[in-house]
Amino acid sequence: MPLYTLNINGEKMQADVAEDTPLLWVLRDHFRLTGTKYGCGIGQCGACTVHLNGNAVRSCLMPVSSVQTGAITTIEGLSENGDHPVQQAWEEVDVPQCGYCQAGQIMTAAALLKRNAKPSVNEVVNTMNANICRCGAYHRIREAVIVASKKI
Ligand code: FES
Ligand code: FES
């Protein structure tokens, strides 16, 4: 199998995997970066969201061979001490219920605020609607994104 050298959370990491292996499984099974979750495997739920060159992507749909030298950031690498403005806002608003969807939600929100630090409520709703929360924490998720936007 080919050996892939990936740039993950600022470190070079190598995985010997088939070229069509989804990035999600490389992160979780090879590098034990288990903050990124498997929800649907078909790009519908957002639980597997990570950043590729600062943009939110669904790692369950991304073959490892397509990543190349792109900079991948997972929830473990979003901040050194869990103090990214989105993480601070999440704590303030007390967003999570079961927590399963939360890494994907936070990564989606962080990518949104990186490209637009002051999104409108509609932009927040439209962007975050793409991430499913089975616990229905949508109101708190939206509130936390707005709170985070005031910190940036
Ligand atoms: S696990 Fe990737 S979008 Fe659901
Ligand atoms: S907090 Fe449980 S799925 Fe979102």
CSV table of C-alpha atoms and ligand atoms in Angstrom, one decimal:
chain,number,residue,atom,x,y,z
A,1,MET,CA,0.0,0.0,0.0
A,2,PRO,CA,1.2,3.5,-0.6
A,3,LEU,CA,2.7,5.5,2.2
A,4,TYR,CA,1.1,8.9,2.6
A,5,THR,CA,2.7,11.8,4.5
A,6,LEU,CA,0.0,14.1,5.8
A,7,ASN,CA,0.3,17.5,7.5
A,8,ILE,CA,-2.0,17.1,10.5
A,9,ASN,CA,-2.3,19.7,13.2
A,10,GLY,CA,1.1,21.1,12.2
A,11,GLU,CA,2.9,17.7,12.3
A,12,LYS,CA,3.9,15.4,9.5
A,13,MET,CA,2.3,12.0,10.0
A,14,GLN,CA,2.7,8.9,7.9
A,15,ALA,CA,0.1,6.3,7.1
A,16,ASP,CA,0.4,3.2,5.0
A,17,VAL,CA,-3.1,2.8,3.6
A,18,ALA,CA,-5.1,2.1,0.5
A,19,GLU,CA,-5.5,5.3,-1.7
A,20,ASP,CA,-9.3,5.3,-1.3
A,21,THR,CA,-9.3,5.1,2.5
A,22,PRO,CA,-11.4,8.0,3.8
A,23,LEU,CA,-9.4,10.6,5.7
A,24,LEU,CA,-11.7,10.0,8.7
A,25,TRP,CA,-10.5,6.5,9.2
A,26,VAL,CA,-6.8,7.5,8.8
A,27,LEU,CA,-7.3,10.1,11.5
A,28,ARG,CA,-9.2,7.9,13.9
A,29,ASP,CA,-7.6,4.4,13.3
A,30,HIS,CA,-4.1,5.3,12.3
A,31,PHE,CA,-3.4,8.4,14.3
A,32,ARG,CA,-5.9,7.9,17.2
A,33,LEU,CA,-7.3,11.4,16.6
A,34,THR,CA,-10.7,10.2,17.8
A,35,GLY,CA,-12.3,13.6,18.4
A,36,THR,CA,-13.5,13.5,14.8
A,37,LYS,CA,-16.6,11.4,14.7
A,38,TYR,CA,-18.3,9.0,12.3
A,39,GLY,CA,-21.9,9.7,11.9
A,40,CYS,CA,-23.3,8.7,8.5
A,41,GLY,CA,-20.3,8.1,6.2
A,42,ILE,CA,-22.1,9.7,3.3
A,43,GLY,CA,-21.5,13.4,3.8
A,44,GLN,CA,-24.9,14.1,5.3
A,45,CYS,CA,-24.3,14.8,9.0
A,46,GLY,CA,-21.1,16.8,9.5
A,47,ALA,CA,-19.8,14.8,12.5
A,48,CYS,CA,-16.6,14.1,10.6
A,49,THR,CA,-15.8,17.8,9.8
A,50,VAL,CA,-12.2,18.8,9.8
A,51,HIS,CA,-10.4,21.7,8.2
A,52,LEU,CA,-8.4,21.4,5.0
A,53,ASN,CA,-6.4,24.5,4.4
A,54,GLY,CA,-8.8,26.3,6.7
A,55,ASN,CA,-12.0,25.2,5.0
A,56,ALA,CA,-14.5,22.8,6.5
A,57,VAL,CA,-14.5,19.4,4.8
A,58,ARG,CA,-16.2,16.1,5.4
A,59,SER,CA,-13.5,13.7,6.1
A,60,CYS,CA,-15.7,10.6,5.6
A,61,LEU,CA,-15.9,11.5,1.9
A,62,MET,CA,-12.3,12.5,1.3
A,63,PRO,CA,-10.0,9.8,0.1
A,64,VAL,CA,-6.6,10.1,1.7
A,65,SER,CA,-5.0,10.3,-1.7
A,66,SER,CA,-6.7,13.6,-2.4
A,67,VAL,CA,-5.3,15.4,0.6
A,68,GLN,CA,-1.7,15.6,-0.7
A,69,THR,CA,0.2,18.4,1.1
A,70,GLY,CA,-2.9,20.2,2.4
A,71,ALA,CA,-2.9,21.3,6.0
A,72,ILE,CA,-5.4,19.3,8.0
A,73,THR,CA,-6.7,20.6,11.3
A,74,THR,CA,-8.8,18.4,13.6
A,75,ILE,CA,-10.6,19.3,16.8
A,76,GLU,CA,-7.4,18.3,18.7
A,77,GLY,CA,-5.4,20.9,16.8
A,78,LEU,CA,-7.9,23.8,16.7
A,79,SER,CA,-6.2,25.4,19.7
A,80,GLU,CA,-3.5,24.5,22.1
A,81,ASN,CA,-5.5,24.7,25.3
A,82,GLY,CA,-9.1,24.4,24.1
A,83,ASP,CA,-9.4,28.1,24.1
A,84,HIS,CA,-10.3,29.0,20.5
A,85,PRO,CA,-13.0,31.6,20.6
A,86,VAL,CA,-15.6,29.0,19.4
A,87,GLN,CA,-14.6,26.6,22.2
A,88,GLN,CA,-14.8,29.4,24.8
A,89,ALA,CA,-18.3,30.3,23.5
A,90,TRP,CA,-19.3,26.7,23.5
A,91,GLU,CA,-18.4,26.5,27.1
A,92,GLU,CA,-20.1,29.8,28.0
A,93,VAL,CA,-23.4,28.8,26.3
A,94,ASP,CA,-23.1,25.2,27.6
A,95,VAL,CA,-23.9,23.8,24.2
A,96,PRO,CA,-23.4,20.1,24.3
A,97,GLN,CA,-25.9,17.5,25.3
A,98,CYS,CA,-24.6,14.0,24.4
A,99,GLY,CA,-21.6,15.7,22.7
A,100,TYR,CA,-21.3,13.3,19.7
A,101,CYS,CA,-21.8,15.9,17.0
A,102,GLN,CA,-19.9,18.7,18.8
A,103,ALA,CA,-16.5,18.4,17.3
A,104,GLY,CA,-18.0,18.7,13.8
A,105,GLN,CA,-20.1,21.6,14.9
A,106,ILE,CA,-17.2,23.5,16.4
A,107,MET,CA,-15.0,22.8,13.3
A,108,THR,CA,-17.8,24.1,11.0
A,109,ALA,CA,-18.3,27.2,13.1
A,110,ALA,CA,-14.6,27.9,13.3
A,111,ALA,CA,-14.2,27.7,9.5
A,112,LEU,CA,-17.2,30.0,9.1
A,113,LEU,CA,-15.8,32.6,11.4
A,114,LYS,CA,-12.4,32.4,9.7
A,115,ARG,CA,-13.8,33.4,6.4
A,116,ASN,CA,-16.4,35.8,7.9
A,117,ALA,CA,-15.7,37.0,11.4
A,118,LYS,CA,-19.1,38.8,11.7
A,119,PRO,CA,-21.7,36.6,9.9
A,120,SER,CA,-25.3,37.5,9.9
A,121,VAL,CA,-27.8,35.3,11.8
A,122,ASN,CA,-28.9,33.9,8.5
A,123,GLU,CA,-25.4,33.0,7.5
A,124,VAL,CA,-24.9,31.3,10.8
A,125,VAL,CA,-28.2,29.4,10.5
A,126,ASN,CA,-27.5,28.4,6.9
A,127,THR,CA,-24.0,27.2,7.6
A,128,MET,CA,-24.8,25.4,10.8
A,129,ASN,CA,-27.9,23.7,9.4
A,130,ALA,CA,-25.6,21.4,7.4
A,131,ASN,CA,-24.5,19.8,10.7
A,132,ILE,CA,-27.0,17.5,12.3
A,133,CYS,CA,-27.4,17.3,16.1
A,134,ARG,CA,-29.6,14.4,17.2
A,135,CYS,CA,-30.0,16.0,20.6
A,136,GLY,CA,-31.5,19.1,18.9
A,137,ALA,CA,-29.1,21.6,20.5
A,138,TYR,CA,-29.5,23.9,17.5
A,139,HIS,CA,-30.5,27.0,19.4
A,140,ARG,CA,-27.5,26.8,21.7
A,141,ILE,CA,-25.2,26.0,18.7
A,142,ARG,CA,-26.4,29.2,16.9
A,143,GLU,CA,-26.2,31.3,20.0
A,144,ALA,CA,-22.6,30.1,20.7
A,145,VAL,CA,-21.5,30.9,17.1
A,146,ILE,CA,-22.9,34.5,17.6
A,147,VAL,CA,-21.1,34.7,21.0
A,148,ALA,CA,-17.9,33.5,19.4
A,149,SER,CA,-18.2,36.1,16.6
A,150,LYS,CA,-18.1,38.8,19.2
A,151,LYS,CA,-14.8,37.5,20.6
A,152,ILE,CA,-13.1,37.5,17.2
B,1,FES,S1,-19.8,11.0,8.9
B,1,FES,FE1,-19.1,12.4,7.4
B,1,FES,S2,-20.9,13.7,7.0
B,1,FES,FE2,-21.6,12.1,8.4
B,2,FES,S1,-25.2,17.1,21.3
B,2,FES,FE1,-25.9,15.0,20.9
B,2,FES,S2,-25.9,14.8,18.8
B,2,FES,FE2,-25.5,16.9,19.1
